[in-house]
CSV table of C-alpha atoms and ligand atoms in Angstrom, one decimal:
chain,number,residue,atom,x,y,z
W,1,UNK,CA,0.0,0.0,0.0
W,2,UNK,CA,1.2,3.5,-0.7
W,3,UNK,CA,2.1,6.7,1.1
W,4,UNK,CA,-0.3,8.9,3.0
W,5,UNK,CA,-3.4,6.7,2.3
W,6,UNK,CA,-1.9,3.9,4.5
W,7,UNK,CA,-1.8,6.4,7.4
W,8,UNK,CA,-5.2,7.7,6.6
W,9,UNK,CA,-6.6,4.1,6.6
W,10,UNK,CA,-4.9,3.3,9.9
W,11,UNK,CA,-5.9,6.5,11.8
W,12,UNK,CA,-9.5,6.0,10.8
W,13,UNK,CA,-9.5,2.3,11.3
W,14,UNK,CA,-13.1,1.0,12.0
W,15,UNK,CA,-14.6,-2.5,12.1
W,16,UNK,CA,-18.0,-1.1,12.2
W,17,UNK,CA,-20.5,-2.3,9.6
W,18,UNK,CA,-20.1,-0.4,6.3
W,19,UNK,CA,-22.6,1.7,4.8
W,20,UNK,CA,-24.5,0.0,2.0
W,21,UNK,CA,-23.1,0.6,-1.5
W,22,UNK,CA,-26.2,1.6,-3.6
W,23,UNK,CA,-26.6,-0.4,-6.8
W,24,UNK,CA,-29.2,1.8,-8.4
W,25,UNK,CA,-26.5,3.9,-10.3
W,26,UNK,CA,-24.8,0.8,-11.7
W,27,UNK,CA,-25.6,0.3,-15.3
W,28,UNK,CA,-27.0,-3.0,-16.4
W,29,UNK,CA,-24.2,-3.8,-18.7
W,30,UNK,CA,-21.7,-3.3,-16.0
W,31,UNK,CA,-23.4,-6.3,-14.0
W,32,UNK,CA,-22.8,-8.4,-17.2
W,33,UNK,CA,-19.2,-7.2,-17.3
W,34,UNK,CA,-18.6,-8.0,-13.7
W,35,UNK,CA,-19.7,-11.5,-14.5
W,36,UNK,CA,-17.6,-11.9,-17.6
W,37,UNK,CA,-14.1,-11.8,-15.9
W,38,UNK,CA,-12.6,-15.3,-16.3
W,39,UNK,CA,-9.7,-14.4,-13.8
W,40,UNK,CA,-7.3,-15.2,-16.6
W,41,UNK,CA,-4.7,-12.6,-15.3
W,42,UNK,CA,-3.8,-11.0,-18.6
W,43,UNK,CA,-4.4,-7.5,-17.2
W,44,UNK,CA,-1.6,-8.3,-14.6
W,45,UNK,CA,1.0,-8.4,-17.2
W,46,UNK,CA,0.1,-4.9,-18.6
W,47,UNK,CA,-1.1,-2.7,-15.7
W,48,UNK,CA,1.2,0.2,-15.3
W,49,UNK,CA,0.2,0.6,-11.7
W,50,UNK,CA,0.8,-3.0,-10.8
W,51,UNK,CA,4.3,-2.6,-12.2
W,52,UNK,CA,5.1,-0.1,-9.4
W,53,UNK,CA,2.8,-1.6,-6.6
W,54,UNK,CA,2.5,-5.3,-7.0
W,55,UNK,CA,-0.6,-5.9,-4.7
W,56,UNK,CA,-3.0,-8.3,-6.1
W,57,UNK,CA,-5.8,-6.2,-4.7
W,58,UNK,CA,-5.3,-3.4,-7.2
W,59,UNK,CA,-5.6,-5.7,-10.2
W,60,UNK,CA,-8.9,-5.6,-12.3
W,61,UNK,CA,-9.8,-9.2,-11.6
W,62,UNK,CA,-9.3,-8.8,-7.8
W,63,UNK,CA,-11.2,-5.5,-7.7
W,64,UNK,CA,-14.0,-7.2,-9.5
W,65,UNK,CA,-14.0,-10.1,-7.0
W,66,UNK,CA,-13.9,-7.7,-4.0
W,67,UNK,CA,-16.6,-5.5,-5.3
W,68,UNK,CA,-18.9,-8.6,-6.0
W,69,UNK,CA,-18.2,-9.9,-2.5
W,70,UNK,CA,-19.1,-6.6,-0.8
W,71,UNK,CA,-22.3,-6.1,-2.7
W,72,UNK,CA,-23.3,-9.7,-2.5
W,73,UNK,CA,-23.0,-9.6,1.2
W,74,UNK,CA,-24.8,-6.2,1.6
W,75,UNK,CA,-27.5,-6.8,-0.8
W,76,UNK,CA,-28.4,-10.4,0.0
W,77,UNK,CA,-32.0,-10.7,1.0
W,78,UNK,CA,-30.9,-12.6,4.1
W,79,UNK,CA,-28.8,-9.6,5.0
W,80,UNK,CA,-31.8,-7.3,4.5
W,81,UNK,CA,-33.7,-9.5,7.1
W,82,UNK,CA,-30.7,-9.3,9.5
W,83,UNK,CA,-30.2,-5.5,9.0
W,84,UNK,CA,-33.9,-4.8,9.4
W,85,UNK,CA,-33.8,-6.6,12.7
W,86,UNK,CA,-36.5,-9.0,11.7
W,87,UNK,CA,-34.7,-11.8,13.5
W,88,UNK,CA,-33.5,-12.1,17.0
W,89,UNK,CA,-29.8,-11.8,17.7
W,90,UNK,CA,-29.0,-15.4,18.1
W,91,UNK,CA,-30.8,-16.2,14.9
W,92,UNK,CA,-28.9,-13.5,13.0
W,93,UNK,CA,-25.7,-15.1,14.1
W,94,UNK,CA,-26.7,-18.4,12.8
W,95,UNK,CA,-28.2,-17.1,9.6
W,96,UNK,CA,-24.9,-15.5,8.9
W,97,UNK,CA,-22.9,-18.8,9.8
W,98,UNK,CA,-25.2,-21.1,7.8
W,99,UNK,CA,-25.2,-19.0,4.7
W,100,UNK,CA,-21.6,-17.9,5.1
W,101,UNK,CA,-22.7,-14.3,5.0
W,102,UNK,CA,-19.9,-11.9,5.8
W,103,UNK,CA,-20.6,-8.7,7.6
W,104,UNK,CA,-18.7,-6.1,5.7
W,105,UNK,CA,-16.8,-3.6,7.7
W,106,UNK,CA,-16.0,0.1,7.2
W,107,UNK,CA,-12.4,-0.9,6.9
W,108,UNK,CA,-13.0,-3.4,4.2
W,109,UNK,CA,-15.0,-0.9,2.0
W,110,UNK,CA,-12.4,1.8,2.6
W,111,UNK,CA,-9.6,-0.6,1.5
W,112,UNK,CA,-11.5,-1.4,-1.6
W,113,UNK,CA,-12.0,2.2,-2.3
W,114,UNK,CA,-8.3,2.8,-1.9
W,115,UNK,CA,-7.6,0.0,-4.4
W,116,UNK,CA,-10.2,1.2,-6.8
W,117,UNK,CA,-8.7,4.7,-6.9
W,118,UNK,CA,-5.2,3.4,-7.3
W,119,UNK,CA,-5.8,3.3,-11.0
W,120,UNK,CA,-5.2,5.9,-13.7
W,121,UNK,CA,-8.1,4.6,-15.7
W,122,UNK,CA,-5.6,4.3,-18.5
W,123,UNK,CA,-7.6,1.5,-20.3
W,124,UNK,CA,-4.7,-0.8,-20.8
W,125,UNK,CA,-6.5,-3.7,-19.1
W,126,UNK,CA,-9.4,-3.1,-21.4
W,127,UNK,CA,-7.2,-3.4,-24.6
W,128,UNK,CA,-5.7,-6.7,-23.4
W,129,UNK,CA,-8.7,-8.3,-21.7
W,130,UNK,CA,-9.7,-11.4,-23.7
W,131,UNK,CA,-13.3,-11.0,-22.2
W,132,UNK,CA,-13.5,-7.5,-23.7
W,133,UNK,CA,-14.5,-6.0,-20.3
W,134,UNK,CA,-15.0,-2.2,-20.7
W,135,UNK,CA,-12.9,-1.7,-17.6
W,136,UNK,CA,-12.6,2.2,-17.6
W,137,UNK,CA,-16.2,2.7,-17.7
W,138,UNK,CA,-16.7,0.0,-15.2
W,139,UNK,CA,-14.2,1.6,-12.7
W,140,UNK,CA,-15.7,5.0,-13.3
W,141,UNK,CA,-19.2,3.7,-12.7
W,142,UNK,CA,-18.1,1.9,-9.4
W,143,UNK,CA,-16.4,5.0,-8.3
W,144,UNK,CA,-19.7,6.8,-8.6
W,145,UNK,CA,-21.2,4.2,-6.3
W,146,UNK,CA,-18.4,4.8,-3.8
W,147,UNK,CA,-18.8,8.6,-3.9
W,148,UNK,CA,-22.7,8.3,-3.4
W,149,UNK,CA,-22.1,6.1,-0.4
W,150,UNK,CA,-19.4,8.4,1.1
W,151,UNK,CA,-16.3,6.3,0.4
W,152,UNK,CA,-14.8,8.3,-2.5
W,153,UNK,CA,-13.0,10.2,-3.6
W,154,UNK,CA,-9.9,9.8,-1.4
W,155,UNK,CA,-9.1,12.5,1.1
W,156,UNK,CA,-6.2,13.9,-1.1
W,157,UNK,CA,-8.4,14.0,-4.1
W,158,UNK,CA,-11.2,16.0,-2.5
W,159,UNK,CA,-9.5,19.5,-3.0
W,160,UNK,CA,-9.3,18.7,-6.7
W,161,UNK,CA,-13.0,18.0,-6.9
W,162,UNK,CA,-13.9,20.9,-4.7
W,163,UNK,CA,-11.8,23.3,-6.8
W,164,UNK,CA,-13.6,22.2,-10.0
W,165,UNK,CA,-17.0,22.8,-8.4
W,166,UNK,CA,-16.0,26.2,-6.7
W,167,UNK,CA,-13.7,27.7,-9.4
W,168,UNK,CA,-14.4,25.8,-12.5
W,169,UNK,CA,-10.8,24.6,-12.7
W,170,UNK,CA,-8.9,21.9,-10.8
W,171,UNK,CA,-6.1,24.1,-9.7
W,172,UNK,CA,-7.7,26.2,-7.1
W,173,UNK,CA,-7.3,29.4,-9.2
W,174,UNK,CA,-9.6,32.2,-9.6
W,175,UNK,CA,-11.8,32.3,-12.7
W,176,UNK,CA,-10.2,35.5,-13.9
W,177,UNK,CA,-6.8,33.9,-13.8
W,178,UNK,CA,-7.9,31.9,-16.9
W,179,UNK,CA,-6.7,34.6,-19.3
W,180,UNK,CA,-3.6,35.7,-17.3
W,181,UNK,CA,-1.3,33.5,-19.4
W,182,UNK,CA,-2.4,35.2,-22.7
W,183,UNK,CA,-1.8,38.8,-21.2
W,184,UNK,CA,1.5,37.8,-19.9
W,185,UNK,CA,2.5,36.0,-23.2
W,186,UNK,CA,1.6,39.1,-25.2
W,187,UNK,CA,3.6,41.3,-22.9
W,188,UNK,CA,6.5,39.1,-23.3
W,189,UNK,CA,6.0,39.1,-27.1
W,190,UNK,CA,5.4,35.4,-27.2
W,191,UNK,CA,2.1,35.9,-28.9
W,192,UNK,CA,1.3,38.8,-31.1
W,193,UNK,CA,-2.4,39.3,-30.2
W,194,UNK,CA,-4.7,38.0,-27.5
W,195,UNK,CA,-6.8,35.1,-28.6
W,196,UNK,CA,-10.1,36.5,-30.2
W,197,UNK,CA,-13.4,36.1,-28.2
W,198,UNK,CA,-15.3,33.6,-30.1
W,199,UNK,CA,-18.5,35.5,-29.4
W,200,UNK,CA,-17.3,38.6,-31.1
W,201,UNK,CA,-16.1,37.0,-34.3
W,202,UNK,CA,-17.8,35.0,-37.0
W,203,UNK,CA,-15.2,32.2,-36.5
W,204,UNK,CA,-16.6,28.7,-36.9
W,205,UNK,CA,-13.7,27.2,-34.9
W,206,UNK,CA,-13.5,27.3,-31.1
W,207,UNK,CA,-10.1,26.7,-29.6
W,208,UNK,CA,-10.9,25.1,-26.2
W,209,UNK,CA,-7.7,25.5,-24.3
W,210,UNK,CA,-8.4,23.5,-21.1
W,211,UNK,CA,-7.4,24.2,-17.6
W,212,UNK,CA,-3.9,22.8,-17.4
W,213,UNK,CA,-2.3,24.7,-20.3
W,214,UNK,CA,-3.7,28.0,-19.1
W,215,UNK,CA,-3.2,27.8,-15.4
W,216,UNK,CA,0.0,25.9,-15.1
W,217,UNK,CA,2.9,28.2,-15.9
W,218,UNK,CA,5.1,25.3,-16.8
W,219,UNK,CA,2.7,24.2,-19.4
W,220,UNK,CA,1.5,27.4,-20.8
W,221,UNK,CA,3.8,26.8,-23.8
W,222,UNK,CA,1.3,24.5,-25.2
W,223,UNK,CA,-1.3,27.3,-25.1
W,224,UNK,CA,1.2,29.7,-26.6
W,225,UNK,CA,2.2,27.3,-29.4
W,226,UNK,CA,-1.3,26.4,-30.3
W,227,UNK,CA,-2.4,30.0,-30.6
W,228,UNK,CA,0.7,30.9,-32.7
W,229,UNK,CA,0.2,27.8,-34.9
W,230,UNK,CA,-3.4,28.9,-35.7
W,231,UNK,CA,-2.2,32.4,-36.4
W,232,UNK,CA,0.6,31.2,-38.8
W,233,UNK,CA,-1.9,29.0,-40.5
W,234,UNK,CA,-4.4,31.8,-40.9
W,235,UNK,CA,-7.1,29.9,-39.2
W,236,UNK,CA,-10.2,32.0,-38.3
W,237,UNK,CA,-10.8,30.9,-34.7
W,238,UNK,CA,-12.0,32.2,-31.3
W,239,UNK,CA,-11.6,31.3,-27.6
W,240,UNK,CA,-14.0,31.6,-24.7
W,241,UNK,CA,-11.4,33.4,-22.4
W,242,UNK,CA,-12.6,33.8,-18.9
W,243,UNK,CA,-15.9,32.1,-19.8
W,244,UNK,CA,-14.3,28.8,-20.6
W,245,UNK,CA,-14.8,26.2,-17.8
W,246,UNK,CA,-13.3,23.0,-16.8
W,247,UNK,CA,-14.6,20.2,-19.0
W,248,UNK,CA,-15.3,18.2,-15.8
W,249,UNK,CA,-13.1,15.2,-16.8
W,250,UNK,CA,-11.5,15.0,-13.4
W,251,UNK,CA,-14.9,14.6,-11.7
W,252,UNK,CA,-16.0,12.0,-14.1
W,253,UNK,CA,-12.9,9.9,-13.7
W,254,UNK,CA,-13.2,10.0,-10.0
W,255,UNK,CA,-16.9,9.2,-9.9
W,256,UNK,CA,-18.3,12.6,-8.9
W,257,UNK,CA,-21.9,13.0,-10.0
W,258,UNK,CA,-21.5,16.7,-10.2
W,259,UNK,CA,-19.8,16.0,-13.5
W,260,UNK,CA,-23.3,15.8,-15.2
W,261,UNK,CA,-24.1,19.3,-14.1
W,262,UNK,CA,-20.8,20.7,-15.5
W,263,UNK,CA,-21.2,18.7,-18.7
W,264,UNK,CA,-24.7,19.8,-19.1
W,265,UNK,CA,-23.8,23.6,-18.5
W,266,UNK,CA,-20.8,23.3,-21.0
W,267,UNK,CA,-23.0,21.6,-23.6
W,268,UNK,CA,-25.5,24.5,-23.4
W,269,UNK,CA,-22.8,27.1,-23.5
W,270,UNK,CA,-21.0,25.4,-26.4
W,271,UNK,CA,-24.1,24.8,-28.4
W,272,UNK,CA,-25.1,28.4,-28.0
W,273,UNK,CA,-22.0,29.4,-30.1
W,274,UNK,CA,-22.2,29.4,-33.8
W,275,UNK,CA,-19.3,27.1,-34.2
W,276,UNK,CA,-18.8,24.1,-36.5
W,277,UNK,CA,-15.7,22.7,-34.8
W,278,UNK,CA,-14.2,22.6,-31.5
W,279,UNK,CA,-10.4,22.1,-31.5
W,280,UNK,CA,-8.4,21.3,-28.3
W,281,UNK,CA,-4.7,20.4,-27.6
W,282,UNK,CA,-5.8,18.7,-24.4
W,283,UNK,CA,-6.4,14.9,-24.9
W,284,UNK,CA,-8.4,14.8,-21.5
W,285,UNK,CA,-10.8,17.6,-22.7
W,286,UNK,CA,-10.9,16.0,-26.1
W,287,UNK,CA,-12.0,12.6,-25.0
W,288,UNK,CA,-14.6,14.0,-22.4
W,289,UNK,CA,-16.3,16.5,-24.7
W,290,UNK,CA,-16.2,14.1,-27.8
W,291,UNK,CA,-17.1,10.8,-26.1
W,292,UNK,CA,-18.6,11.5,-22.8
W,293,UNK,CA,-20.7,14.7,-23.3
W,294,UNK,CA,-22.9,13.0,-25.9
W,295,UNK,CA,-24.1,10.7,-23.1
W,296,UNK,CA,-25.3,13.9,-21.3
W,297,UNK,CA,-26.6,16.0,-24.3
W,298,UNK,CA,-26.3,16.2,-28.0
W,299,UNK,CA,-23.4,18.3,-29.4
W,300,UNK,CA,-24.1,20.7,-32.4
W,301,UNK,CA,-20.5,20.7,-33.6
W,302,UNK,CA,-17.6,18.3,-34.3
W,303,UNK,CA,-14.8,17.8,-31.8
W,304,UNK,CA,-11.1,17.5,-33.0
W,305,UNK,CA,-7.8,17.2,-31.3
W,306,UNK,CA,-5.2,19.5,-32.7
W,307,UNK,CA,-3.3,16.6,-34.2
W,308,UNK,CA,-6.5,15.5,-36.1
W,309,UNK,CA,-7.0,19.1,-37.2
W,310,UNK,CA,-3.5,19.3,-38.5
W,311,UNK,CA,-3.7,16.0,-40.2
W,312,UNK,CA,-6.9,17.0,-42.0
W,313,UNK,CA,-5.1,20.2,-43.2
W,314,UNK,CA,-2.2,18.0,-44.5
W,315,UNK,CA,-4.6,15.6,-46.2
W,316,UNK,CA,-6.3,18.6,-47.8
W,317,UNK,CA,-3.0,19.8,-49.0
W,318,UNK,CA,-3.5,23.1,-47.1
W,319,UNK,CA,-0.5,22.4,-44.8
W,320,UNK,CA,3.0,21.7,-45.8
W,321,UNK,CA,6.0,22.1,-43.6
W,322,UNK,CA,9.0,23.7,-45.2
W,323,UNK,CA,11.4,24.1,-42.3
W,324,UNK,CA,13.4,20.9,-41.5
W,325,UNK,CA,13.5,19.9,-37.8
W,326,UNK,CA,16.5,17.8,-37.4
W,327,UNK,CA,15.7,15.8,-34.4
W,328,UNK,CA,15.3,12.3,-33.1
W,329,UNK,CA,12.1,12.1,-31.2
W,330,UNK,CA,9.9,9.4,-29.6
W,331,UNK,CA,6.2,9.8,-29.2
W,332,UNK,CA,4.1,9.0,-26.1
W,333,UNK,CA,0.4,8.2,-26.9
W,334,UNK,CA,-1.9,9.9,-24.3
W,335,UNK,CA,-4.3,7.4,-22.9
W,336,UNK,CA,-7.3,9.5,-23.7
W,337,UNK,CA,-6.2,10.3,-27.3
W,338,UNK,CA,-4.7,6.9,-28.2
W,339,UNK,CA,-6.4,3.9,-26.4
W,340,UNK,CA,-9.7,5.7,-25.5
W,341,UNK,CA,-10.2,7.5,-28.8
W,342,UNK,CA,-8.2,5.4,-31.3
W,343,UNK,CA,-6.2,8.4,-32.5
W,344,UNK,CA,-2.9,6.8,-33.2
W,345,UNK,CA,-2.1,7.4,-36.9
W,346,UNK,CA,-2.8,11.2,-37.1
W,347,UNK,CA,0.1,12.4,-34.7
W,348,UNK,CA,2.5,10.0,-36.5
W,349,UNK,CA,1.3,11.3,-39.9
W,350,UNK,CA,2.0,14.9,-38.7
W,351,UNK,CA,5.5,13.9,-37.5
W,352,UNK,CA,6.2,12.2,-40.8
W,353,UNK,CA,5.2,15.3,-42.6
W,354,UNK,CA,7.9,17.4,-40.8
W,355,UNK,CA,11.1,17.2,-42.8
W,356,UNK,CA,14.1,16.0,-40.9
W,357,UNK,CA,12.2,14.6,-38.0
W,358,UNK,CA,13.0,11.0,-37.0
W,359,UNK,CA,10.5,9.1,-34.9
W,360,UNK,CA,11.9,6.2,-32.9
W,361,UNK,CA,9.0,4.2,-31.3
W,362,UNK,CA,9.1,2.9,-27.8
W,363,UNK,CA,8.4,-0.9,-27.5
W,364,UNK,CA,5.2,0.1,-25.8
W,365,UNK,CA,3.4,2.4,-28.1
W,366,UNK,CA,0.0,2.8,-29.8
W,367,UNK,CA,-2.6,0.7,-27.9
W,368,UNK,CA,0.1,-0.6,-25.5
W,369,UNK,CA,1.5,2.8,-24.6
W,370,UNK,CA,2.5,2.9,-21.0
W,371,UNK,CA,0.5,5.4,-18.9
W,372,UNK,CA,2.4,8.2,-17.3
W,373,UNK,CA,0.2,7.9,-14.2
W,374,UNK,CA,-1.2,11.5,-14.4
W,375,UNK,CA,-4.9,10.7,-14.9
W,376,UNK,CA,-7.8,9.2,-13.2
W,377,UNK,CA,-7.1,11.1,-9.9
W,378,UNK,CA,-3.6,9.2,-9.4
W,379,UNK,CA,-1.5,12.3,-9.5
W,380,UNK,CA,-3.5,13.9,-6.7
W,381,UNK,CA,-4.2,10.8,-4.8
W,382,UNK,CA,-0.9,8.9,-5.2
W,383,UNK,CA,1.8,11.4,-6.1
W,384,UNK,CA,4.7,9.1,-5.4
W,385,UNK,CA,3.1,6.3,-7.4
W,386,UNK,CA,2.6,8.7,-10.3
W,387,UNK,CA,6.3,9.7,-10.0
W,388,UNK,CA,7.4,6.1,-10.3
W,389,UNK,CA,5.0,5.4,-13.2
W,390,UNK,CA,6.4,8.4,-14.9
W,391,UNK,CA,10.0,7.3,-14.4
W,392,UNK,CA,9.1,3.9,-15.9
W,393,UNK,CA,8.0,5.7,-19.0
W,394,UNK,CA,11.0,8.0,-19.2
W,395,UNK,CA,13.3,5.0,-19.0
W,396,UNK,CA,11.5,3.5,-22.0
W,397,UNK,CA,11.8,6.8,-23.8
W,398,UNK,CA,15.5,7.1,-23.0
W,399,UNK,CA,16.3,3.6,-24.4
W,400,UNK,CA,15.1,4.8,-27.8
W,401,UNK,CA,18.1,7.3,-27.9
W,402,UNK,CA,15.6,10.1,-28.7
W,403,UNK,CA,16.6,13.7,-27.8
W,404,UNK,CA,13.0,14.7,-27.2
W,405,UNK,CA,9.9,13.0,-25.9
W,406,UNK,CA,6.8,14.4,-27.6
W,407,UNK,CA,3.2,14.0,-26.6
W,408,UNK,CA,-0.1,15.7,-27.3
W,409,UNK,CA,-1.7,16.5,-23.9
W,410,UNK,CA,-0.8,19.1,-21.2
W,411,UNK,CA,-1.6,16.5,-18.5
W,412,UNK,CA,0.8,14.0,-19.9
W,413,UNK,CA,3.3,16.8,-20.4
W,414,UNK,CA,3.1,17.6,-16.7
W,415,UNK,CA,3.1,13.9,-15.7
W,416,UNK,CA,6.1,13.0,-17.7
W,417,UNK,CA,8.0,16.1,-16.6
W,418,UNK,CA,7.8,14.6,-13.1
W,419,UNK,CA,9.7,11.5,-14.3
W,420,UNK,CA,12.2,13.6,-16.2
W,421,UNK,CA,12.9,15.6,-13.0
W,422,UNK,CA,13.2,12.6,-10.8
W,423,UNK,CA,15.6,10.8,-13.1
W,424,UNK,CA,17.5,13.9,-14.0
W,425,UNK,CA,17.0,12.8,-17.6
W,426,UNK,CA,18.6,14.5,-20.5
W,427,UNK,CA,15.3,14.0,-22.4
W,428,UNK,CA,13.4,17.2,-23.4
W,429,UNK,CA,9.7,17.2,-22.9
W,430,UNK,CA,7.7,18.6,-25.9
W,431,UNK,CA,4.1,18.9,-27.1
W,432,UNK,CA,3.2,18.2,-30.7
W,433,UNK,CA,2.3,21.8,-31.1
W,434,UNK,CA,5.9,22.8,-30.4
W,435,UNK,CA,7.2,20.6,-33.2
W,436,UNK,CA,4.7,22.1,-35.6
W,437,UNK,CA,5.6,25.6,-34.7
W,438,UNK,CA,9.3,24.6,-35.2
W,439,UNK,CA,8.4,23.4,-38.6
W,440,UNK,CA,6.5,26.5,-39.5
W,441,UNK,CA,8.9,29.1,-38.2
W,442,UNK,CA,12.4,29.6,-38.9
W,443,UNK,CA,14.8,29.8,-36.0
W,444,UNK,CA,12.6,28.0,-33.4
U,501,LIG,S1,-7.8,-9.7,-18.4
U,501,LIG,FE1,-10.1,-9.4,-18.2
U,501,LIG,S2,-10.9,-11.5,-18.0
U,501,LIG,FE2,-8.7,-11.6,-17.6
U,501,LIG,S3,-8.5,-11.2,-15.3
U,501,LIG,FE3,-8.2,-9.2,-16.3
U,501,LIG,S4,-10.3,-8.4,-16.3
U,501,LIG,FE4,-10.6,-10.5,-15.8
U,502,LIG,S1,-7.1,1.0,-16.2
U,502,LIG,FE1,-4.9,1.0,-16.3
U,502,LIG,S2,-4.2,1.4,-14.2
U,502,LIG,FE2,-6.3,1.0,-14.1
U,502,LIG,S3,-6.4,-1.3,-13.6
U,502,LIG,FE3,-6.4,-1.0,-15.9
U,502,LIG,S4,-4.3,-1.2,-16.6
U,502,LIG,FE4,-4.3,-0.8,-14.4
């Protein structure tokens, strides 16, 4: 077991009966999936968390078994009789013994919650699972049940969730701070103009910047490069500025039902714009808006990741790179862009279109890309684990001999930087937008 959570468990240790996990929010298909696990153990070989913390209890098959054991015991009709005190004390004891009914304690459920949250929802287990279990949605759905019964999210993750609800961003920053990066970048001559307000232009393209690139000063380069790239390409676009709000991904991944309100508000706001396309450089925002929002409400526009947008321009012969970028790079597929959305070819096609650039793949790439550990609430809940996961990825990247590690997500950027720092690695972290800017502008 890892770090602070162990202490948290110990200090709040309780053998009292656990609160009942409500099953009313569990989708029917999840019940079928829970039953489909054959305990084959294939997920064991691939889980990036298990690589760093080899406890059987965090593995998909064990989490499924533990969840079933808890809910079977709590939801059994016999247990209902016992709990409703319809039987005398002695009879209750015997009913439990004869039917081997376990009383589920607070400690057991808390430990299960801890194991459930020690997962970056990277989706690797889903890719390798021979029973084709949709594990990511399963974990997120079970996390929802844990939140509604008061067992989730974990204590260190609560600030993140509270910040999204109070400030519309996960970084506990004021709403007005959302445009600070642009004002500062303009002052420093890193961008020529402030991004136009989409509601004051006739632009059909909305650039959705996402919270990480605008609030984290170490990551703002992604916002700067994306804006400069669109300017150089002559794209008529606009942004929402202070009115952009967190997409809610972090709440969804941690099982917080407040996500639905955020998604619904965002859908209304985005649908009210006269845009045809939403473009984002954040893989988390991309996956959430493109795949998860339609479960909440219909979108009136298409959603593209920047790499797809660039790829489309290349295909339409509207974009050609003239400036060679003489570098050896390796590419890290973000979980939300790659495994979750199937966008593997487009970033590679953009890389291939840049003259001079040499791509060396890591052994684990594409659908088998090793997660950096930043997502799913792991960075907030288990920072040491995330650090080790990032280091494992950086070691793989170093073995390719590449000078730069390139990705297409501000969250991965931040997550992988942790590994680069911990290992004092000579690798330079880059976002795809930086490569593109380098191939468009001389002297970058
Ligand atoms: S790979 Fe799938 S079927 Fe096999 S143990 Fe893991 S979750 Fe169960
Ligand atoms: S989603 Fe990723 S981290 Fe979570 S159990 Fe599956 S492989 Fe492990």
